Each structure stands twice: as C-alpha cells, then as structure tokens.
The first five atom37 places (N, CA, C, CB, O) and aatype in JSON, in Angstrom:
{
  "aatype": [20, 20, 20, 20, 20, 20, 20, 20, 20, 20, 20, 20, 20, 20, 20, 20, 20, 20, 20, 20, 20, 20, 20, 20, 20, 20, 20, 20, 20, 20, 20, 20, 20, 20, 20, 20, 20, 20, 20, 20, 20, 20, 20, 20, 20, 20, 20, 20, 20, 20, 20, 20, 20, 20, 20, 20, 20, 20, 20, 20, 20, 20, 20, 20, 20, 20, 20, 20, 20, 20, 20, 20, 20, 20, 20, 20, 20, 20, 20, 20, 20, 20, 20, 20, 20, 20, 20, 20, 20, 20, 20, 20, 20, 20, 20, 20, 20, 20, 20, 20, 20, 20],
  "atom_mask": [
    [1, 1, 1, 1, 1],
    [1, 1, 1, 1, 1],
    [1, 1, 1, 1, 1],
    [1, 1, 1, 1, 1],
    [1, 1, 1, 1, 1],
    [1, 1, 1, 1, 1],
    [1, 1, 1, 1, 1],
    [1, 1, 1, 1, 1],
    [1, 1, 1, 1, 1],
    [1, 1, 1, 1, 1],
    [1, 1, 1, 1, 1],
    [1, 1, 1, 1, 1],
    [1, 1, 1, 1, 1],
    [1, 1, 1, 1, 1],
    [1, 1, 1, 1, 1],
    [1, 1, 1, 1, 1],
    [1, 1, 1, 1, 1],
    [1, 1, 1, 1, 1],
    [1, 1, 1, 1, 1],
    [1, 1, 1, 1, 1],
    [1, 1, 1, 1, 1],
    [1, 1, 1, 1, 1],
    [1, 1, 1, 1, 1],
    [1, 1, 1, 1, 1],
    [1, 1, 1, 1, 1],
    [1, 1, 1, 1, 1],
    [1, 1, 1, 1, 1],
    [1, 1, 1, 1, 1],
    [1, 1, 1, 1, 1],
    [1, 1, 1, 1, 1],
    [1, 1, 1, 1, 1],
    [1, 1, 1, 1, 1],
    [1, 1, 1, 1, 1],
    [1, 1, 1, 1, 1],
    [1, 1, 1, 1, 1],
    [1, 1, 1, 1, 1],
    [1, 1, 1, 1, 1],
    [1, 1, 1, 1, 1],
    [1, 1, 1, 1, 1],
    [1, 1, 1, 1, 1],
    [1, 1, 1, 1, 1],
    [1, 1, 1, 1, 1],
    [1, 1, 1, 1, 1],
    [1, 1, 1, 1, 1],
    [1, 1, 1, 1, 1],
    [1, 1, 1, 1, 1],
    [1, 1, 1, 1, 1],
    [1, 1, 1, 1, 1],
    [1, 1, 1, 1, 1],
    [1, 1, 1, 1, 1],
    [1, 1, 1, 1, 1],
    [1, 1, 1, 1, 1],
    [1, 1, 1, 1, 1],
    [1, 1, 1, 1, 1],
    [1, 1, 1, 1, 1],
    [1, 1, 1, 1, 1],
    [1, 1, 1, 1, 1],
    [1, 1, 1, 1, 1],
    [1, 1, 1, 1, 1],
    [1, 1, 1, 1, 1],
    [1, 1, 1, 1, 1],
    [1, 1, 1, 1, 1],
    [1, 1, 1, 1, 1],
    [1, 1, 1, 1, 1],
    [1, 1, 1, 1, 1],
    [1, 1, 1, 1, 1],
    [1, 1, 1, 1, 1],
    [1, 1, 1, 1, 1],
    [1, 1, 1, 1, 1],
    [1, 1, 1, 1, 1],
    [1, 1, 1, 1, 1],
    [1, 1, 1, 1, 1],
    [1, 1, 1, 1, 1],
    [1, 1, 1, 1, 1],
    [1, 1, 1, 1, 1],
    [1, 1, 1, 1, 1],
    [1, 1, 1, 1, 1],
    [1, 1, 1, 1, 1],
    [1, 1, 1, 1, 1],
    [1, 1, 1, 1, 1],
    [1, 1, 1, 1, 1],
    [1, 1, 1, 1, 1],
    [1, 1, 1, 1, 1],
    [1, 1, 1, 1, 1],
    [1, 1, 1, 1, 1],
    [1, 1, 1, 1, 1],
    [1, 1, 1, 1, 1],
    [1, 1, 1, 1, 1],
    [1, 1, 1, 1, 1],
    [1, 1, 1, 1, 1],
    [1, 1, 1, 1, 1],
    [1, 1, 1, 1, 1],
    [1, 1, 1, 1, 1],
    [1, 1, 1, 1, 1],
    [1, 1, 1, 1, 1],
    [1, 1, 1, 1, 1],
    [1, 1, 1, 1, 1],
    [1, 1, 1, 1, 1],
    [1, 1, 1, 1, 1],
    [1, 1, 1, 1, 1],
    [1, 1, 1, 1, 1],
    [1, 1, 1, 1, 1]
  ],
  "atom_positions": [
    [[-0.59, 6.08, 23.5], [-1.07, 4.95, 23.28], [0.62, 4.76, 23.01], [-2.4, 4.7, 22.13], [1.3, 5.75, 22.72]],
    [[1.32, 3.18, 23.16], [2.5, 2.96, 23.51], [2.97, 2.98, 21.59], [2.67, 1.42, 24.67], [2.18, 3.1, 20.66]],
    [[3.98, 2.87, 21.53], [4.66, 3.11, 19.91], [4.18, 1.38, 19.41], [7.02, 3.52, 19.88], [3.63, 1.04, 18.36]],
    [[4.62, 0.45, 20.64], [3.89, -1.19, 20.26], [2.83, -1.53, 19.74], [3.63, -1.96, 21.19], [2.66, -2.43, 18.92]],
    [[1.89, -0.68, 20.3], [0.28, -0.66, 20.33], [-0.08, -0.15, 19.13], [-0.43, 0.19, 21.47], [-0.9, -0.73, 18.41]],
    [[0.57, 1.1, 18.77], [0.38, 1.86, 17.48], [1.04, 0.92, 16.35], [1.12, 3.42, 17.54], [0.34, 0.78, 15.35]],
    [[2.11, 0.35, 16.37], [2.48, -0.35, 15.5], [1.62, -1.56, 14.96], [3.56, -0.64, 15.91], [1.5, -1.77, 13.75]],
    [[1.02, -2.37, 15.98], [0.13, -3.28, 15.99], [-1.16, -2.94, 15.06], [-0.16, -3.5, 17.36], [-1.55, -3.63, 14.12]],
    [[-1.59, -2.04, 15.41], [-3.03, -1.11, 14.88], [-2.47, -1.09, 13.48], [-3.39, 0.76, 15.65], [-3.0, -1.81, 12.64]],
    [[-1.56, -0.42, 13.2], [-0.82, -0.02, 12.15], [-1.02, -1.33, 10.97], [0.79, 0.28, 12.71], [-1.79, -1.42, 10.01]],
    [[-0.32, -1.95, 11.33], [0.04, -3.45, 10.63], [-1.61, -4.18, 10.38], [1.21, -4.63, 11.97], [-1.94, -4.76, 9.34]],
    [[-2.56, -3.98, 11.65], [-3.66, -4.84, 11.63], [-4.59, -4.09, 10.11], [-4.56, -4.78, 13.39], [-4.98, -4.8, 9.19]],
    [[-4.76, -2.77, 10.13], [-5.3, -2.08, 9.27], [-4.78, -2.03, 7.71], [-5.29, -0.97, 9.84], [-5.34, -2.03, 6.62]],
    [[-3.43, -1.98, 8.16], [-2.76, -2.5, 6.71], [-3.17, -3.87, 6.0], [-1.22, -2.67, 6.93], [-3.53, -4.11, 4.85]],
    [[-3.02, -4.48, 6.86], [-3.4, -6.03, 6.18], [-4.71, -6.24, 5.9], [-3.08, -7.25, 7.08], [-4.92, -7.12, 5.06]],
    [[-5.72, -5.64, 6.4], [-7.01, -5.78, 5.66], [-7.17, -4.93, 4.72], [-8.09, -5.68, 6.41], [-8.29, -4.98, 4.22]],
    [[-6.2, -3.87, 4.1], [-6.11, -2.78, 2.97], [-5.39, -3.69, 2.04], [-5.24, -1.24, 3.35], [-5.7, -3.71, 0.85]],
    [[-4.22, -4.64, 2.63], [-3.45, -4.91, 1.4], [-3.27, -6.26, 1.75], [-2.08, -4.05, 1.1], [-2.17, -6.5, 2.24]],
    [[-4.16, -7.38, 1.62], [-4.0, -8.83, 2.12], [-2.98, -9.75, 1.62], [-5.16, -9.5, 1.91], [-2.66, -9.76, 0.43]],
    [[-2.52, -10.45, 2.42], [-1.17, -11.16, 1.85], [-0.22, -10.47, 1.68], [-1.22, -11.74, 0.68], [0.52, -10.8, 0.75]],
    [[0.11, -9.31, 2.46], [1.38, -8.6, 1.99], [1.92, -8.16, 3.36], [1.13, -7.27, 0.89], [2.01, -6.95, 3.55]],
    [[2.28, -9.01, 4.33], [2.93, -8.4, 5.62], [4.33, -7.81, 5.3], [3.09, -9.55, 6.81], [4.72, -6.87, 5.99]],
    [[5.12, -8.3, 4.32], [6.31, -7.5, 3.95], [5.94, -6.06, 3.56], [7.06, -8.17, 2.78], [6.35, -5.17, 4.3]],
    [[5.37, -5.81, 2.72], [4.62, -4.53, 2.39], [3.8, -3.44, 3.62], [3.5, -5.08, 1.4], [3.83, -2.21, 3.66]],
    [[3.21, -4.23, 4.4], [2.81, -3.77, 5.81], [3.89, -3.23, 6.6], [2.23, -4.88, 6.6], [3.86, -2.05, 6.96]],
    [[4.92, -4.09, 6.93], [5.96, -3.88, 7.62], [6.77, -2.87, 6.89], [6.6, -5.08, 7.89], [7.17, -1.83, 7.41]],
    [[6.97, -3.17, 5.84], [7.64, -1.81, 5.36], [7.06, -0.42, 5.03], [8.19, -2.09, 4.26], [7.81, 0.53, 4.79]],
    [[5.91, -0.33, 5.04], [5.09, 0.9, 5.26], [5.4, 1.0, 6.57], [3.52, 0.88, 4.95], [5.37, 2.23, 6.61]],
    [[5.7, 0.67, 7.72], [5.28, 1.0, 9.14], [6.99, 1.51, 9.08], [4.55, -0.49, 10.42], [7.32, 2.58, 9.58]],
    [[8.05, 0.53, 8.36], [9.47, 1.21, 8.64], [9.88, 2.45, 7.99], [10.52, 0.31, 8.29], [10.81, 3.19, 8.27]],
    [[8.88, 2.55, 6.92], [8.92, 3.96, 6.27], [8.69, 5.21, 6.98], [8.03, 4.02, 5.3], [9.37, 6.23, 7.02]],
    [[7.28, 4.83, 7.67], [6.58, 5.92, 8.2], [7.73, 6.4, 9.7], [4.76, 5.3, 8.61], [8.0, 7.59, 9.87]],
    [[8.13, 5.65, 10.38], [9.22, 5.47, 11.36], [10.41, 6.2, 11.0], [9.58, 4.07, 11.54], [11.21, 6.5, 11.88]],
    [[10.65, 6.55, 9.67], [11.98, 7.25, 8.96], [11.55, 8.83, 9.01], [12.28, 6.66, 7.14], [12.37, 9.75, 8.96]],
    [[10.16, 8.97, 9.13], [9.8, 10.29, 8.85], [9.45, 10.97, 10.0], [8.78, 10.38, 7.93], [10.04, 12.02, 10.26]],
    [[8.27, 10.4, 11.0], [8.09, 10.97, 12.31], [8.74, 10.09, 13.34], [6.63, 11.16, 12.62], [9.19, 8.94, 13.3]],
    [[8.63, 11.15, 14.42], [9.46, 10.35, 15.62], [8.51, 10.12, 16.38], [10.64, 11.06, 16.45], [7.35, 10.42, 16.11]],
    [[8.93, 9.48, 17.6], [7.94, 8.57, 18.39], [6.83, 9.67, 19.25], [8.93, 7.47, 19.59], [5.67, 9.45, 19.6]],
    [[7.6, 10.81, 19.42], [6.45, 12.01, 19.98], [5.66, 12.37, 18.69], [7.25, 13.61, 20.68], [4.53, 12.84, 18.82]],
    [[6.07, 12.23, 17.72], [4.89, 12.77, 16.65], [3.93, 11.48, 16.44], [5.61, 13.32, 14.96], [2.78, 11.54, 16.02]],
    [[4.35, 10.76, 16.67], [3.43, 9.57, 16.38], [2.36, 9.26, 17.28], [4.17, 8.4, 16.29], [1.56, 8.36, 17.01]],
    [[2.26, 10.1, 18.58], [1.76, 10.19, 19.8], [0.77, 11.46, 19.4], [2.94, 10.37, 21.02], [-0.22, 11.6, 20.11]],
    [[0.99, 12.43, 18.26], [0.46, 13.37, 18.32], [-1.05, 12.83, 17.75], [1.26, 14.43, 17.66], [-1.15, 11.89, 16.96]],
    [[-2.34, 13.7, 18.37], [-3.5, 13.74, 17.84], [-3.75, 13.85, 16.48], [-4.03, 14.55, 18.34], [-4.7, 13.29, 15.94]],
    [[-2.8, 14.67, 15.79], [-2.8, 14.99, 13.98], [-1.43, 14.81, 13.42], [-3.25, 16.72, 13.52], [-0.43, 15.33, 13.92]],
    [[-1.41, 13.98, 12.25], [0.3, 14.13, 11.66], [0.29, 15.59, 11.24], [0.82, 13.0, 10.11], [-0.73, 16.25, 11.05]],
    [[1.3, 15.94, 11.13], [1.86, 16.94, 10.12], [1.65, 16.91, 8.81], [3.07, 16.96, 10.15], [2.4, 16.2, 8.14]],
    [[0.72, 17.59, 8.2], [0.61, 17.47, 6.75], [1.89, 17.09, 5.82], [0.11, 18.75, 6.32], [2.02, 16.06, 5.16]],
    [[2.74, 18.1, 5.91], [4.1, 18.05, 5.28], [4.84, 16.66, 5.69], [4.99, 19.38, 5.78], [5.83, 16.4, 5.0]],
    [[4.53, 15.76, 6.68], [5.62, 14.91, 6.77], [4.49, 13.9, 6.1], [6.45, 14.61, 8.39], [4.91, 13.06, 5.32]],
    [[3.19, 13.95, 6.34], [2.67, 13.02, 5.52], [2.92, 12.9, 4.16], [1.56, 13.09, 5.61], [3.45, 11.87, 3.76]],
    [[2.62, 13.78, 3.39], [3.06, 13.93, 2.18], [4.54, 13.45, 1.86], [2.87, 15.25, 1.91], [4.71, 12.97, 0.74]],
    [[5.41, 13.51, 2.53], [6.81, 12.95, 2.29], [6.79, 11.58, 2.68], [7.93, 13.7, 3.07], [7.6, 10.75, 2.27]],
    [[5.76, 11.29, 3.57], [5.82, 9.54, 3.78], [5.12, 8.92, 2.77], [5.14, 8.93, 5.17], [5.14, 7.7, 2.6]],
    [[4.3, 9.96, 1.88], [3.49, 9.31, 1.05], [3.96, 9.16, -0.48], [2.27, 9.97, 1.17], [3.48, 8.56, -1.44]],
    [[4.93, 9.84, -0.31], [5.92, 9.86, -1.3], [7.4, 9.16, -1.25], [6.08, 11.13, -1.46], [8.29, 9.27, -2.1]],
    [[7.41, 8.73, -0.56], [8.74, 7.51, -0.2], [7.76, 5.86, -0.13], [9.74, 7.98, 1.94], [8.15, 4.75, -0.5]],
    [[6.56, 6.2, 0.4], [6.31, 4.7, 0.31], [6.17, 4.1, -1.06], [5.07, 4.37, 1.02], [6.56, 2.93, -1.13]],
    [[5.71, 4.62, -2.13], [5.6, 3.67, -3.44], [6.82, 3.1, -3.6], [5.23, 4.38, -4.82], [6.95, 1.89, -3.42]],
    [[8.09, 4.08, -4.02], [9.11, 3.79, -4.32], [9.88, 3.13, -3.52], [9.52, 4.59, -4.65], [10.85, 2.7, -4.15]],
    [[9.91, 2.73, -2.01], [10.4, 2.08, -1.28], [9.64, 0.64, -1.15], [10.52, 2.85, -0.24], [10.31, -0.35, -1.45]],
    [[8.26, 0.46, -0.72], [7.39, -0.48, -0.47], [6.74, -1.49, -1.93], [6.3, 0.37, 0.31], [6.59, -2.71, -2.03]],
    [[6.51, -0.52, -2.79], [5.59, -1.29, -3.89], [5.98, -2.57, -4.3], [5.49, -0.57, -5.14], [5.1, -3.42, -4.46]],
    [[7.23, -2.88, -4.52], [7.71, -4.21, -4.75], [7.74, -5.16, -4.07], [8.61, -4.26, -5.01], [8.37, -6.18, -4.37]],
    [[6.73, -4.91, -2.49], [6.48, -5.78, -1.59], [5.07, -6.18, -1.8], [6.78, -5.3, -0.3], [4.65, -7.04, -1.02]],
    [[4.34, -5.76, -2.63], [2.9, -6.06, -2.85], [3.13, -7.19, -4.23], [1.85, -4.42, -3.23], [3.8, -7.17, -5.27]],
    [[2.04, -8.28, -3.47], [2.25, -9.59, -4.39], [1.73, -9.06, -5.3], [1.68, -11.01, -4.09], [1.04, -8.06, -5.13]],
    [[1.99, -9.73, -6.72], [1.7, -9.63, -8.17], [0.33, -9.83, -8.09], [2.44, -10.63, -9.14], [-0.47, -9.05, -8.6]],
    [[0.02, -10.86, -7.48], [-1.67, -11.82, -7.56], [-2.33, -10.39, -7.24], [-2.15, -13.48, -6.01], [-2.87, -9.65, -8.06]],
    [[-2.15, -10.14, -5.76], [-2.75, -8.81, -5.66], [-3.0, -7.8, -6.37], [-2.34, -8.34, -5.07], [-4.17, -7.41, -6.42]],
    [[-1.94, -7.07, -7.14], [-1.84, -6.18, -8.07], [-2.69, -6.54, -9.26], [-0.51, -6.0, -8.36], [-3.47, -5.66, -9.62]],
    [[-2.69, -7.6, -9.9], [-3.29, -8.1, -10.86], [-4.86, -7.92, -10.61], [-2.81, -9.44, -11.01], [-5.72, -7.35, -11.27]],
    [[-4.89, -8.43, -9.71], [-6.66, -8.49, -9.19], [-7.37, -7.46, -9.09], [-6.97, -8.98, -7.86], [-8.54, -7.43, -9.49]],
    [[-6.61, -6.17, -8.37], [-7.18, -5.01, -8.44], [-7.28, -4.57, -9.75], [-6.58, -4.15, -7.7], [-8.43, -4.29, -10.11]],
    [[-5.93, -4.36, -10.98], [-5.96, -4.09, -12.01], [-7.58, -4.49, -12.7], [-4.75, -4.69, -12.47], [-8.44, -3.68, -13.03]],
    [[-7.65, -5.93, -12.8], [-8.89, -6.75, -13.67], [-9.71, -5.85, -13.02], [-9.29, -8.59, -13.48], [-10.11, -5.01, -13.83]],
    [[-10.2, -5.64, -11.75], [-11.31, -5.3, -11.03], [-11.75, -3.97, -11.39], [-11.08, -5.42, -9.65], [-12.9, -3.62, -11.66]],
    [[-10.48, -3.11, -11.34], [-10.88, -1.46, -11.81], [-10.87, -1.67, -13.27], [-9.65, -0.05, -11.31], [-11.45, -0.7, -13.76]],
    [[-10.57, -2.3, -14.0], [-10.72, -2.11, -15.42], [-11.63, -2.67, -16.19], [-9.77, -2.39, -15.97], [-11.61, -2.63, -17.42]],
    [[-12.46, -3.2, -15.54], [-13.71, -4.49, -16.03], [-15.07, -3.52, -15.01], [-13.19, -6.87, -15.12], [-16.24, -3.22, -15.24]],
    [[-14.39, -3.35, -14.19], [-15.72, -2.39, -13.1], [-17.04, -3.62, -13.41], [-16.37, -0.08, -14.01], [-18.07, -3.5, -14.07]],
    [[-16.64, -4.47, -12.85], [-17.7, -5.3, -12.67], [-18.57, -5.91, -14.08], [-18.58, -4.48, -11.77], [-19.61, -6.57, -13.97]],
    [[-17.99, -5.59, -15.29], [-18.53, -6.06, -16.5], [-17.58, -7.52, -17.14], [-18.5, -4.69, -17.57], [-16.56, -7.48, -17.82]],
    [[-18.31, -8.71, -16.66], [-17.58, -9.36, -17.35], [-17.04, -9.5, -18.39], [-17.79, -9.88, -17.31], [-15.91, -9.97, -18.47]],
    [[-17.91, -9.03, -19.67], [-17.17, -8.98, -20.79], [-16.17, -8.56, -21.06], [-17.56, -8.63, -21.41], [-15.49, -8.98, -22.0]],
    [[-15.87, -7.68, -20.32], [-14.54, -6.97, -20.25], [-13.63, -7.33, -19.99], [-14.4, -6.21, -19.68], [-12.64, -6.91, -20.59]],
    [[-13.5, -8.42, -18.84], [-12.48, -9.41, -18.56], [-11.29, -9.73, -19.38], [-13.08, -10.49, -18.45], [-10.12, -9.54, -19.03]],
    [[-11.67, -10.21, -20.47], [-10.56, -10.9, -21.82], [-9.65, -9.65, -21.79], [-11.39, -11.24, -23.77], [-8.54, -9.51, -21.29]],
    [[-10.39, -8.82, -22.42], [-9.88, -7.17, -22.87], [-8.53, -6.89, -21.5], [-11.72, -5.61, -22.65], [-7.32, -6.8, -21.69]],
    [[-9.29, -6.81, -20.11], [-8.73, -6.21, -19.15], [-7.48, -7.19, -19.18], [-9.62, -6.04, -17.83], [-6.37, -6.66, -19.3]],
    [[-7.59, -8.88, -19.06], [-6.36, -9.45, -18.92], [-5.41, -9.19, -20.2], [-6.59, -10.91, -18.66], [-4.21, -9.24, -19.93]],
    [[-5.68, -8.97, -21.27], [-5.01, -8.44, -22.14], [-4.02, -7.67, -21.97], [-5.6, -7.98, -22.72], [-2.9, -7.81, -22.47]],
    [[-4.52, -6.53, -21.0], [-4.13, -5.3, -20.76], [-3.19, -5.86, -19.71], [-5.23, -4.19, -20.38], [-1.99, -5.64, -19.88]],
    [[-3.37, -6.17, -19.25], [-2.62, -6.91, -17.76], [-1.62, -6.88, -18.28], [-2.94, -8.44, -17.08], [-0.88, -5.92, -18.12]],
    [[-1.21, -8.2, -19.3], [-0.14, -8.69, -20.14], [0.77, -7.54, -20.96], [-0.83, -9.66, -21.14], [1.99, -7.51, -20.78]],
    [[0.31, -6.89, -21.59], [1.08, -5.84, -21.93], [1.48, -4.96, -21.2], [0.69, -5.31, -22.67], [2.43, -4.27, -21.58]],
    [[0.79, -4.7, -19.76], [1.32, -3.69, -18.94], [2.33, -3.96, -17.84], [0.29, -3.1, -18.4], [2.94, -3.16, -17.14]],
    [[2.37, -5.8, -17.86], [3.2, -6.29, -17.26], [4.59, -6.26, -17.48], [2.86, -7.18, -17.21], [5.58, -6.13, -16.76]],
    [[4.35, -6.46, -19.05], [5.53, -6.52, -20.29], [6.74, -5.01, -19.59], [4.49, -6.02, -22.46], [7.96, -5.17, -19.57]],
    [[6.12, -3.81, -19.14], [6.75, -2.71, -19.37], [7.24, -2.72, -17.55], [5.68, -1.34, -20.17], [8.12, -1.89, -17.3]],
    [[6.79, -3.47, -16.49], [7.22, -2.87, -15.49], [8.05, -4.47, -14.92], [5.88, -2.01, -14.54], [8.01, -5.63, -15.35]],
    [[8.85, -3.76, -13.64], [9.62, -4.96, -13.38], [9.28, -5.36, -12.29], [10.95, -4.87, -13.4], [9.79, -6.38, -11.82]]
  ]
}
C-alpha cells in the first residue's frame, strides 16, 4: 500500500478515536514516521521494539494537541461510569486535577 494511502487510513482511524483532534492525529503520524522507515511501514507486522518506542514518544510529543474538552469528557465518563450521582464529584475531581496539569 502506498505511504499516502497508509497515512490517510491512519488519520481516519485516529480521527474516529480522538474526534476533533486533527493536530493530534497528524502529530501521531509524524512521530510514527520518525520511528519507522517507509519499508517498515509496508511490513505485515510492526517491530515490537519500535512500537514500544513509538508509544513512549507519542504521549510526551502529542498529548498537548488533544482538546481539553475531549480529555475532560473522557475523565468524567471514566470517573462516573454512567452513575449520574457521581458527576458532580467527578467534575470537582477534574477541576482539582486540572490545577496540577499544564
């Protein structure tokens, strides 16, 4: 598969997982391309060591590109786990957590 098609597929999959974060998806692709060669991208299976390196580099490099609204929503949903009565507690928790994060 041509690299351009791989990029398009990667960005489409990323966009489904992290909606409204095209900068994050592009950053993720850019990090991937610093770890893997074009030839390695065409391999049927990714090198496990290089995948670990990708995952280790991804967060520090790209996490700032995820919209806060998305992260907050995921935090509240995970915290409350569909129990509406916990939502105020989780919102307070987010407020306090947010004070410690840049």
